[in-house]
Amino acid sequence: MEDAIPKDAEILITIVFDGILGINGDGFYLSEFFTSNKSSRYLASTQFEPASARKAFPCFDEPALKANFSMSIVREKKHISLFNMPRVHSIPRKNNLVLDTFQQSVKMSTYLVAFAVGEYKGKSKLTKSGVNMTVYYDRTSLMETVDFSLDAGGIILDYFNTLFEVSYPLPNLDMIAVPYHIAAAMENWGLITYRKPYLVIPINSGYGRKYRAASVIAHEIAHQWFGNIVTMLWWDDLWLNEGVASFMQYLGLQAFDNEWSMENFFTEKINSMMSEDFTNSRALNQPVAVPDFSIFNGVTYAKGASIVRMVRGLLGEKAFMNGIKTYLNQNKYSNVVSDDLWQALSNSSDDGIDLKAVMSIWMGERAYPLVTVRRNNSEIQISQEPFILKNNTISRTTPITKPLNMSVVKDLLNYMEKETDFLPWFSASHSFGILIKLRLKDTKPEVKVLMGIYGESDQEDKFKSERQFPKYSKTFH
């Protein structure tokens, strides 16, 4: 290069690149399906998450390095081609080929780029929010088998548009059934890929099949906001994508069918989180040097969703949703870390809760807390320890400092009227043994912190000053 490039100059770099069309479900790959007469057909599609876009085109393959992508695809006339964005025009070429050119994409991460070429057909509808939604399927499937997915997708997309008050930014949302997919689905922006059973639903399908399909659809559409519009800075904060989307999917499910109550079905996430956390325990937030599929596990999804639900319960529905809207609006087309979410949610609360301080404990520790409550006549003793199995590497002597959320009844009559007074979150280490004692006196409970018995003598004073309870003495009434 003869001359220096001026600062902030825009340059065009052309690179000749030969990629590999694989068969293992990663990168740009082929998958096979069969017609009714047993003839084989192929779909070429992509799976770039977490770091396989580099297998299809030269790029800096990191989530923080976002760009606008332009795409042209040459295909045979009998095929269709798809990209994240709508097609602008098609130009016939020699040898029965067609050149498709697409709109330039919004600013997005490389792992969200997607394209597909195959002998497929589609069925479309316009959602109430004006998005053109199309379900694409191979020619062996009947058109009516995509009606359920098309209806669910449209309702859920419209619901999230209203709920988040951040409009879905693309003119299209395509969903395509892929013969072989390494995951249940992938949230590529504007072109979601699915395993066929989650998108092609026969009319006589049972309740369970429809519920599982709607769950996956709701999860992937939630990702259009959590992961696509706002993206984690690096893979050690993957839970910001997967955990939050796993929580939001239940809101979307309930919007699609109000018989699918969020609270009823959320128990499956709780059970999944507990199972994963005591058999293969890991912190929700931990360093990731080289991203691979091992980071997509039950802790990331289920424990992440459970923590989001817990925070919603702490803040209340209104403050929680206000914080979520702020988080999305302030970070559109950008990258975030966990503290950005905690800050947005903290700012939405009138109670002055510092979620960054509180949640750092939940994010950084393995296992989940087992709270044991023992009643001895008029006394209630509460203790806390990590829930572990015999073969787990966590010791029972390992301190766990996750907060306890206490609801204390001030007056029995008020309790009967369902009015309670809440003590805010506070940290309590199980290594102190008996932590809290509630002594019932007539109708008014007396709450005493007994950390000083097994710990330092200043624990109670420290608790008071840190949590700013000037109206309370060491014994809370």
Short mmCIF file of C-alpha atoms in Angstrom, two decimals:
data_model
loop_
_atom_site.label_atom_id
_atom_site.label_comp_id
_atom_site.label_asym_id
_atom_site.label_seq_id
_atom_site.Cartn_x
_atom_site.Cartn_y
_atom_site.Cartn_z
CA MET A 1 0.00 0.00 0.00
CA GLU A 2 1.62 3.22 -1.19
CA ASP A 3 -0.34 5.72 0.90
CA ALA A 4 -1.54 5.72 4.49
CA ILE A 5 -5.28 5.33 5.02
CA PRO A 6 -6.81 8.44 6.64
CA LYS A 7 -8.48 7.98 10.00
CA ASP A 8 -12.22 7.12 9.77
CA ALA A 9 -11.94 6.46 6.04
CA GLU A 10 -14.25 3.85 4.54
CA ILE A 11 -12.45 1.24 2.45
CA LEU A 12 -13.69 -1.68 0.36
CA ILE A 13 -11.76 -4.93 0.74
CA THR A 14 -12.43 -7.74 -1.73
CA ILE A 15 -11.38 -11.22 -0.61
CA VAL A 16 -11.52 -14.38 -2.72
CA PHE A 17 -12.77 -17.06 -0.35
CA ASP A 18 -13.58 -20.74 -0.82
CA GLY A 19 -15.82 -22.11 1.90
CA ILE A 20 -16.82 -25.67 2.68
CA LEU A 21 -20.38 -26.94 2.35
CA GLY A 22 -20.42 -29.32 5.29
CA ILE A 23 -22.73 -32.12 6.40
CA ASN A 24 -22.42 -31.98 10.19
CA GLY A 25 -24.98 -29.26 10.96
CA ASP A 26 -22.41 -26.55 11.60
CA GLY A 27 -21.49 -23.54 9.46
CA PHE A 28 -22.94 -23.68 5.92
CA TYR A 29 -24.12 -27.27 5.45
CA LEU A 30 -26.36 -29.69 3.56
CA SER A 31 -29.17 -31.73 5.05
CA GLU A 32 -31.24 -34.35 3.24
CA PHE A 33 -34.93 -35.14 3.02
CA PHE A 34 -36.93 -37.57 0.88
CA THR A 35 -39.95 -37.18 -1.37
CA SER A 36 -42.94 -39.51 -1.35
CA ASN A 37 -41.27 -41.72 -3.98
CA LYS A 38 -38.10 -41.95 -1.84
CA SER A 39 -36.08 -39.56 -4.00
CA SER A 40 -33.54 -37.55 -2.03
CA ARG A 41 -33.57 -33.76 -1.92
CA TYR A 42 -31.25 -31.33 -0.16
CA LEU A 43 -31.41 -28.06 1.70
CA ALA A 44 -28.32 -25.90 2.12
CA SER A 45 -28.68 -23.80 5.27
CA THR A 46 -26.61 -22.24 8.04
CA GLN A 47 -25.90 -22.63 11.74
CA PHE A 48 -23.35 -20.02 12.78
CA GLU A 49 -23.81 -19.78 16.55
CA PRO A 50 -21.55 -19.61 18.41
CA ALA A 51 -18.54 -19.14 16.08
CA SER A 52 -19.03 -20.76 12.68
CA ALA A 53 -19.79 -17.79 10.43
CA ARG A 54 -16.06 -17.84 9.64
CA LYS A 55 -16.62 -21.18 7.90
CA ALA A 56 -18.92 -19.52 5.34
CA PHE A 57 -17.29 -16.12 4.79
CA PRO A 58 -14.25 -14.22 6.10
CA CYS A 59 -15.15 -12.17 9.18
CA PHE A 60 -14.23 -11.13 12.69
CA ASP A 61 -16.51 -13.74 14.23
CA GLU A 62 -17.32 -12.18 17.60
CA PRO A 63 -20.72 -10.98 18.90
CA ALA A 64 -19.48 -7.48 19.73
CA LEU A 65 -18.27 -6.82 16.18
CA LYS A 66 -21.57 -6.02 14.48
CA ALA A 67 -22.05 -5.00 10.85
CA ASN A 68 -24.62 -4.48 8.10
CA PHE A 69 -24.61 -7.43 5.72
CA SER A 70 -25.41 -7.47 1.98
CA MET A 71 -26.15 -10.75 0.25
CA SER A 72 -26.56 -12.09 -3.29
CA ILE A 73 -27.16 -15.79 -3.98
CA VAL A 74 -27.03 -17.73 -7.25
CA ARG A 75 -29.45 -20.67 -7.36
CA GLU A 76 -31.17 -23.04 -9.74
CA LYS A 77 -34.63 -22.00 -10.95
CA LYS A 78 -36.32 -24.90 -9.13
CA HIS A 79 -34.94 -23.67 -5.81
CA ILE A 80 -35.69 -20.70 -3.60
CA SER A 81 -33.10 -18.73 -1.65
CA LEU A 82 -33.58 -16.98 1.69
CA PHE A 83 -31.59 -14.45 3.70
CA ASN A 84 -32.21 -12.49 6.90
CA MET A 85 -33.83 -9.74 4.82
CA PRO A 86 -36.41 -9.73 1.99
CA ARG A 87 -35.35 -10.29 -1.61
CA VAL A 88 -35.07 -7.11 -3.71
CA HIS A 89 -34.92 -8.65 -7.17
CA SER A 90 -34.07 -11.79 -9.12
CA ILE A 91 -32.10 -11.76 -12.39
CA PRO A 92 -32.07 -14.77 -14.75
CA ARG A 93 -28.63 -16.03 -15.74
CA LYS A 94 -27.27 -18.68 -18.06
CA ASN A 95 -27.53 -22.41 -17.45
CA ASN A 96 -30.93 -22.23 -15.76
CA LEU A 97 -29.59 -20.13 -12.88
CA VAL A 98 -31.02 -17.10 -11.07
CA LEU A 99 -29.23 -14.34 -9.14
CA ASP A 100 -31.18 -13.20 -6.05
CA THR A 101 -30.21 -9.94 -4.33
CA PHE A 102 -31.48 -9.03 -0.88
CA GLN A 103 -31.96 -5.88 1.18
CA GLN A 104 -29.02 -4.90 3.35
CA SER A 105 -29.42 -6.16 6.89
CA VAL A 106 -29.67 -4.15 10.07
CA LYS A 107 -26.55 -3.94 12.21
CA MET A 108 -26.06 -7.38 13.73
CA SER A 109 -23.56 -9.95 14.96
CA THR A 110 -22.02 -12.49 12.59
CA TYR A 111 -23.57 -15.48 14.36
CA LEU A 112 -27.06 -14.17 13.46
CA VAL A 113 -26.44 -14.11 9.69
CA ALA A 114 -28.40 -16.84 7.91
CA PHE A 115 -29.21 -18.01 4.40
CA ALA A 116 -30.75 -21.09 2.84
CA VAL A 117 -31.23 -22.60 -0.63
CA GLY A 118 -33.53 -25.49 -1.43
CA GLU A 119 -36.60 -26.91 -3.14
CA TYR A 120 -39.01 -25.40 -0.63
CA LYS A 121 -42.35 -23.61 -0.60
CA GLY A 122 -43.85 -21.12 1.83
CA LYS A 123 -47.10 -19.88 3.34
CA SER A 124 -47.39 -16.25 4.49
CA LYS A 125 -49.54 -13.93 6.56
CA LEU A 126 -49.30 -10.29 7.57
CA THR A 127 -49.26 -9.83 11.34
CA LYS A 128 -51.26 -7.08 13.05
CA SER A 129 -48.02 -5.17 13.57
CA GLY A 130 -47.35 -5.19 9.82
CA VAL A 131 -44.63 -7.85 9.65
CA ASN A 132 -44.74 -10.30 6.75
CA MET A 133 -44.38 -13.74 8.36
CA THR A 134 -43.71 -16.81 6.22
CA VAL A 135 -43.23 -20.46 7.16
CA TYR A 136 -41.10 -22.42 4.66
CA TYR A 137 -41.27 -26.20 4.42
CA ASP A 138 -40.18 -28.97 2.07
CA ARG A 139 -42.52 -30.15 -0.64
CA THR A 140 -43.29 -33.41 1.16
CA SER A 141 -45.37 -31.52 3.75
CA LEU A 142 -48.96 -30.39 3.35
CA MET A 143 -49.68 -26.66 3.40
CA GLU A 144 -52.10 -26.89 6.34
CA THR A 145 -49.41 -28.44 8.57
CA VAL A 146 -47.81 -25.01 9.02
CA ASP A 147 -51.01 -23.20 10.03
CA PHE A 148 -50.41 -23.73 13.76
CA SER A 149 -46.87 -22.33 13.61
CA LEU A 150 -47.96 -19.40 11.48
CA ASP A 151 -50.77 -18.51 13.89
CA ALA A 152 -48.58 -18.93 16.98
CA GLY A 153 -45.73 -16.92 15.49
CA GLY A 154 -47.97 -14.02 14.47
CA ILE A 155 -49.73 -13.73 17.82
CA ILE A 156 -46.51 -14.01 19.84
CA LEU A 157 -44.65 -11.49 17.66
CA ASP A 158 -47.48 -8.95 17.99
CA TYR A 159 -47.62 -9.52 21.75
CA PHE A 160 -43.89 -8.91 22.23
CA ASN A 161 -44.08 -5.81 20.03
CA THR A 162 -46.65 -4.36 22.42
CA LEU A 163 -45.11 -5.67 25.65
CA PHE A 164 -41.57 -4.40 25.08
CA GLU A 165 -42.55 -1.12 23.38
CA VAL A 166 -39.61 -1.67 21.02
CA SER A 167 -40.87 -2.56 17.56
CA TYR A 168 -39.53 -5.57 15.72
CA PRO A 169 -37.34 -3.72 13.20
CA LEU A 170 -37.46 -5.95 10.11
CA PRO A 171 -40.19 -6.05 7.45
CA ASN A 172 -40.14 -9.87 7.48
CA LEU A 173 -39.86 -12.80 9.84
CA ASP A 174 -39.31 -16.10 8.04
CA MET A 175 -39.31 -19.48 9.77
CA ILE A 176 -37.94 -22.51 7.94
CA ALA A 177 -38.09 -26.23 8.79
CA VAL A 178 -34.64 -27.78 8.37
CA PRO A 179 -34.24 -31.57 7.86
CA TYR A 180 -31.21 -31.72 10.16
CA HIS A 181 -30.62 -29.14 12.88
CA ILE A 182 -28.07 -29.47 15.66
CA ALA A 183 -30.39 -27.59 18.06
CA ALA A 184 -34.17 -27.33 18.37
CA ALA A 185 -34.00 -23.98 16.56
CA MET A 186 -31.78 -20.96 15.92
CA GLU A 187 -32.91 -17.34 16.29
CA ASN A 188 -31.22 -15.88 13.19
CA TRP A 189 -32.58 -12.37 12.77
CA GLY A 190 -35.49 -12.50 10.35
CA LEU A 191 -34.79 -16.12 9.32
CA ILE A 192 -35.34 -18.56 12.19
CA THR A 193 -34.35 -22.16 11.47
CA TYR A 194 -36.15 -25.06 13.19
CA ARG A 195 -36.06 -28.79 13.41
CA LYS A 196 -39.01 -29.90 11.33
CA PRO A 197 -41.13 -31.31 14.23
CA TYR A 198 -41.18 -27.88 15.92
CA LEU A 199 -42.56 -26.08 12.87
CA VAL A 200 -44.55 -28.59 10.80
CA ILE A 201 -47.49 -29.65 12.97
CA PRO A 202 -50.08 -32.09 11.57
CA ILE A 203 -53.67 -31.04 12.22
CA ASN A 204 -54.41 -34.06 14.43
CA SER A 205 -51.37 -33.44 16.66
CA GLY A 206 -51.91 -33.75 20.39
CA TYR A 207 -51.62 -31.19 23.13
CA GLY A 208 -48.01 -32.03 23.98
CA ARG A 209 -46.74 -31.70 20.41
CA LYS A 210 -48.40 -28.31 20.01
CA TYR A 211 -47.15 -27.06 23.36
CA ARG A 212 -43.55 -28.04 22.62
CA ALA A 213 -43.71 -26.39 19.21
CA ALA A 214 -45.24 -23.18 20.57
CA SER A 215 -42.60 -23.10 23.34
CA VAL A 216 -39.75 -23.21 20.84
CA ILE A 217 -41.43 -20.63 18.58
CA ALA A 218 -41.98 -18.27 21.53
CA HIS A 219 -38.37 -18.71 22.66
CA GLU A 220 -36.92 -17.91 19.24
CA ILE A 221 -39.18 -14.90 18.71
CA ALA A 222 -38.21 -13.59 22.17
CA HIS A 223 -34.61 -13.77 20.95
CA GLN A 224 -35.40 -11.21 18.25
CA TRP A 225 -35.22 -8.71 21.13
CA PHE A 226 -32.99 -10.50 23.66
CA GLY A 227 -29.96 -11.54 21.64
CA ASN A 228 -30.63 -9.80 18.34
CA ILE A 229 -31.67 -6.21 19.12
CA VAL A 230 -29.56 -6.33 22.30
CA THR A 231 -26.65 -8.78 22.30
CA MET A 232 -24.27 -9.96 25.01
CA LEU A 233 -20.75 -8.56 24.68
CA TRP A 234 -19.12 -11.97 24.95
CA TRP A 235 -20.20 -15.55 25.54
CA ASP A 236 -19.65 -15.48 29.31
CA ASP A 237 -22.89 -13.46 29.46
CA LEU A 238 -24.80 -15.89 27.23
CA TRP A 239 -27.51 -16.10 29.89
CA LEU A 240 -28.58 -12.56 28.88
CA ASN A 241 -29.66 -14.13 25.60
CA GLU A 242 -30.83 -17.57 26.64
CA GLY A 243 -31.98 -17.06 30.22
CA VAL A 244 -34.03 -13.95 29.51
CA ALA A 245 -35.52 -15.45 26.33
CA SER A 246 -36.39 -18.61 28.27
CA PHE A 247 -38.32 -16.49 30.76
CA MET A 248 -40.05 -14.39 28.12
CA GLN A 249 -41.13 -17.44 26.13
CA TYR A 250 -43.64 -18.27 28.86
CA LEU A 251 -45.19 -14.83 28.60
CA GLY A 252 -45.49 -15.39 24.86
CA LEU A 253 -47.01 -18.83 25.37
CA GLN A 254 -49.64 -17.43 27.71
CA ALA A 255 -50.46 -14.69 25.20
CA PHE A 256 -51.00 -17.33 22.51
CA ASP A 257 -53.16 -19.56 24.71
CA ASN A 258 -54.20 -18.30 28.13
CA GLU A 259 -54.70 -21.88 29.32
CA TRP A 260 -50.93 -22.23 29.15
CA SER A 261 -50.39 -20.32 32.39
CA MET A 262 -46.86 -19.08 32.86
CA GLU A 263 -46.71 -20.08 36.51
CA ASN A 264 -47.87 -23.63 35.81
CA PHE A 265 -45.46 -24.29 33.01
CA PHE A 266 -42.53 -22.43 34.52
CA THR A 267 -42.11 -25.31 36.96
CA GLU A 268 -40.48 -27.28 34.14
CA LYS A 269 -37.70 -24.68 34.03
CA ILE A 270 -37.32 -24.79 37.81
CA ASN A 271 -37.02 -28.58 37.77
CA SER A 272 -34.58 -28.47 34.87
CA MET A 273 -32.47 -25.86 36.62
CA MET A 274 -32.29 -27.87 39.85
CA SER A 275 -31.47 -31.12 38.06
CA GLU A 276 -28.64 -29.53 36.08
CA ASP A 277 -27.35 -27.50 38.99
CA PHE A 278 -26.87 -30.31 41.48
CA THR A 279 -25.49 -32.87 39.01
CA ASN A 280 -23.25 -30.68 36.87
CA SER A 281 -23.03 -27.48 38.82
CA ARG A 282 -21.44 -24.35 37.36
CA ALA A 283 -21.79 -20.64 37.87
CA LEU A 284 -24.25 -18.84 35.63
CA ASN A 285 -21.59 -16.30 34.70
CA GLN A 286 -18.15 -17.77 34.09
CA PRO A 287 -15.26 -17.01 31.74
CA VAL A 288 -15.49 -18.47 28.22
CA ALA A 289 -12.20 -18.59 26.35
CA VAL A 290 -13.35 -20.49 23.26
CA PRO A 291 -17.12 -20.65 22.64
CA ASP A 292 -18.58 -24.04 21.78
CA PHE A 293 -21.88 -25.86 22.22
CA SER A 294 -21.07 -26.88 25.82
CA ILE A 295 -22.01 -23.38 27.02
CA PHE A 296 -25.61 -23.96 25.86
CA ASN A 297 -26.75 -25.98 28.86
CA GLY A 298 -29.54 -26.19 31.42
CA VAL A 299 -27.86 -23.77 33.80
CA THR A 300 -27.69 -21.06 31.12
CA TYR A 301 -31.31 -21.54 30.06
CA ALA A 302 -33.27 -22.74 33.09
CA LYS A 303 -31.31 -21.19 35.94
CA GLY A 304 -31.06 -17.94 33.98
CA ALA A 305 -34.83 -17.90 33.46
CA SER A 306 -35.45 -18.72 37.12
CA ILE A 307 -33.29 -15.82 38.24
CA VAL A 308 -35.15 -13.43 35.93
CA ARG A 309 -38.44 -14.64 37.41
CA MET A 310 -37.06 -14.18 40.91
CA VAL A 311 -36.06 -10.58 40.13
CA ARG A 312 -39.50 -9.88 38.71
CA GLY A 313 -41.00 -11.10 41.98
CA LEU A 314 -38.66 -8.84 43.94
CA LEU A 315 -39.31 -5.68 41.92
CA GLY A 316 -42.95 -6.23 41.05
CA GLU A 317 -44.44 -6.56 37.57
CA LYS A 318 -44.61 -2.86 36.74
CA ALA A 319 -41.09 -1.92 37.83
CA PHE A 320 -39.67 -5.05 36.20
CA MET A 321 -41.23 -4.35 32.81
CA ASN A 322 -40.24 -0.68 32.97
CA GLY A 323 -36.67 -1.80 33.55
CA ILE A 324 -36.82 -4.26 30.65
CA LYS A 325 -38.10 -1.54 28.31
CA THR A 326 -35.31 0.78 29.43
CA TYR A 327 -32.73 -1.97 28.93
CA LEU A 328 -33.91 -2.58 25.35
CA ASN A 329 -34.23 1.09 24.40
CA GLN A 330 -30.89 2.16 25.82
CA ASN A 331 -28.96 -0.71 24.21
CA LYS A 332 -30.59 -1.18 20.79
CA TYR A 333 -28.16 -2.62 18.22
CA SER A 334 -25.46 -2.66 20.91
CA ASN A 335 -23.75 -5.13 23.21
CA VAL A 336 -24.23 -5.49 26.94
CA VAL A 337 -22.97 -7.22 30.06
CA SER A 338 -25.00 -8.39 33.05
CA ASP A 339 -24.48 -5.15 34.94
CA ASP A 340 -26.34 -3.25 32.20
CA LEU A 341 -29.47 -5.29 32.89
CA TRP A 342 -29.14 -4.92 36.67
CA GLN A 343 -28.66 -1.16 36.34
CA ALA A 344 -31.75 -0.71 34.16
CA LEU A 345 -33.85 -2.80 36.54
CA SER A 346 -32.47 -1.05 39.64
CA ASN A 347 -33.29 2.36 38.17
CA SER A 348 -36.88 1.26 37.62
CA SER A 349 -37.40 0.42 41.30
CA ASP A 350 -38.56 2.95 43.87
CA ASP A 351 -37.08 0.85 46.69
CA GLY A 352 -33.45 1.71 45.98
CA ILE A 353 -32.47 -1.93 45.47
CA ASP A 354 -28.92 -2.37 44.20
CA LEU A 355 -29.40 -5.41 41.98
CA LYS A 356 -25.78 -5.41 40.87
CA ALA A 357 -24.68 -6.06 44.45
CA VAL A 358 -27.42 -8.56 45.19
CA MET A 359 -27.22 -10.53 41.95
CA SER A 360 -23.44 -10.79 41.78
CA ILE A 361 -23.78 -13.53 44.38
CA TRP A 362 -26.34 -15.47 42.37
CA MET A 363 -24.34 -15.09 39.18
CA GLY A 364 -20.99 -16.15 40.57
CA GLU A 365 -21.78 -19.18 42.76
CA ARG A 366 -22.46 -22.74 41.77
CA ALA A 367 -25.41 -24.79 43.00
CA TYR A 368 -28.60 -23.30 44.37
CA PRO A 369 -29.50 -22.55 47.99
CA LEU A 370 -31.44 -25.00 50.11
CA VAL A 371 -33.38 -23.12 52.80
CA THR A 372 -34.44 -25.27 55.76
CA VAL A 373 -37.14 -24.05 58.14
CA ARG A 374 -37.55 -25.84 61.49
CA ARG A 375 -40.29 -25.04 63.95
CA ASN A 376 -39.76 -25.61 67.66
CA ASN A 377 -42.92 -24.62 69.50
CA SER A 378 -43.03 -20.83 69.24
CA GLU A 379 -39.67 -20.50 67.50
CA ILE A 380 -38.86 -20.81 63.81
CA GLN A 381 -35.25 -21.50 62.87
CA ILE A 382 -34.07 -20.83 59.31
CA SER A 383 -30.79 -22.05 57.83
CA GLN A 384 -29.29 -22.06 54.38
CA GLU A 385 -26.73 -24.23 52.58
CA PRO A 386 -25.85 -25.29 49.02
CA PHE A 387 -27.92 -28.23 47.77
CA ILE A 388 -25.47 -30.91 46.70
CA LEU A 389 -25.21 -34.60 45.95
CA LYS A 390 -22.55 -36.90 47.37
CA ASN A 391 -20.56 -36.93 44.13
CA ASN A 392 -20.59 -33.17 43.69
CA THR A 393 -17.35 -31.22 44.05
CA ILE A 394 -18.95 -28.54 46.22
CA SER A 395 -18.39 -28.97 49.94
CA ARG A 396 -21.20 -28.46 52.42
CA THR A 397 -18.80 -26.22 54.30
CA THR A 398 -18.56 -23.89 51.32
CA PRO A 399 -20.26 -20.64 52.36
CA ILE A 400 -23.27 -19.67 50.32
CA THR A 401 -24.25 -16.04 50.69
CA LYS A 402 -27.35 -15.86 48.55
CA PRO A 403 -29.99 -13.57 50.05
CA LEU A 404 -33.10 -14.68 51.85
CA ASN A 405 -36.31 -12.86 50.96
CA MET A 406 -38.51 -12.65 54.07
CA SER A 407 -42.14 -11.72 54.40
CA VAL A 408 -42.97 -10.80 58.00
CA VAL A 409 -46.53 -10.45 59.22
CA LYS A 410 -46.93 -7.39 61.44
CA ASP A 411 -50.43 -8.11 62.58
CA LEU A 412 -52.51 -11.26 62.45
CA LEU A 413 -55.65 -9.40 61.39
CA ASN A 414 -53.76 -7.72 58.56
CA TYR A 415 -52.42 -11.10 57.57
CA MET A 416 -55.95 -12.44 57.32
CA GLU A 417 -56.64 -9.56 54.92
CA LYS A 418 -53.55 -10.57 52.89
CA GLU A 419 -51.59 -7.47 53.83
CA THR A 420 -47.95 -8.15 54.63
CA ASP A 421 -44.85 -6.14 55.36
CA PHE A 422 -41.68 -7.17 53.52
CA LEU A 423 -38.15 -6.97 54.81
CA PRO A 424 -35.80 -6.28 51.86
CA TRP A 425 -33.13 -8.72 50.73
CA PHE A 426 -30.16 -9.30 52.95
CA SER A 427 -27.18 -11.61 52.80
CA ALA A 428 -26.92 -14.50 55.22
CA SER A 429 -24.14 -17.08 55.17
CA HIS A 430 -25.09 -20.64 56.12
CA SER A 431 -21.79 -21.00 57.95
CA PHE A 432 -23.34 -19.13 60.85
CA GLY A 433 -25.69 -22.03 61.51
CA ILE A 434 -28.96 -20.71 62.91
CA LEU A 435 -29.52 -17.45 61.11
CA ILE A 436 -32.86 -16.01 62.04
CA LYS A 437 -35.31 -16.61 64.82
CA LEU A 438 -38.95 -15.62 64.76
CA ARG A 439 -40.61 -15.64 68.18
CA LEU A 440 -44.36 -15.34 68.13
CA LYS A 441 -45.69 -13.02 70.84
CA ASP A 442 -49.46 -12.94 70.82
CA THR A 443 -50.31 -11.86 67.26
CA LYS A 444 -47.07 -9.95 66.60
CA PRO A 445 -43.92 -11.81 65.57
CA GLU A 446 -40.52 -10.80 66.86
CA VAL A 447 -37.73 -11.32 64.33
CA LYS A 448 -34.19 -11.55 65.62
CA VAL A 449 -31.01 -11.96 63.59
CA LEU A 450 -28.75 -14.43 65.39
CA MET A 451 -25.70 -14.38 63.15
CA GLY A 452 -23.55 -13.21 66.06
CA ILE A 453 -23.95 -16.55 67.78
CA TYR A 454 -21.71 -18.36 65.30
CA GLY A 455 -19.97 -15.45 63.64
CA GLU A 456 -18.46 -12.12 64.48
CA SER A 457 -20.13 -10.13 67.23
CA ASP A 458 -20.70 -7.14 64.96
CA GLN A 459 -22.74 -9.07 62.41
CA GLU A 460 -26.07 -7.69 63.57
CA ASP A 461 -24.84 -4.08 63.59
CA LYS A 462 -23.24 -4.59 60.19
CA PHE A 463 -26.51 -5.96 58.86
CA LYS A 464 -28.38 -2.93 60.15
CA SER A 465 -26.01 -0.34 58.75
CA GLU A 466 -25.57 -1.99 55.37
CA ARG A 467 -29.26 -2.37 54.72
CA GLN A 468 -30.27 0.95 56.28
CA PHE A 469 -33.00 0.00 58.72
CA PRO A 470 -32.86 2.95 61.14
CA LYS A 471 -36.33 2.25 62.47
CA TYR A 472 -35.41 -1.31 63.45
CA SER A 473 -33.34 -2.39 66.41
CA LYS A 474 -31.52 -5.68 66.53
CA THR A 475 -34.83 -7.32 67.22
CA PHE A 476 -37.29 -6.50 64.47
CA HIS A 477 -40.96 -6.09 65.29
#
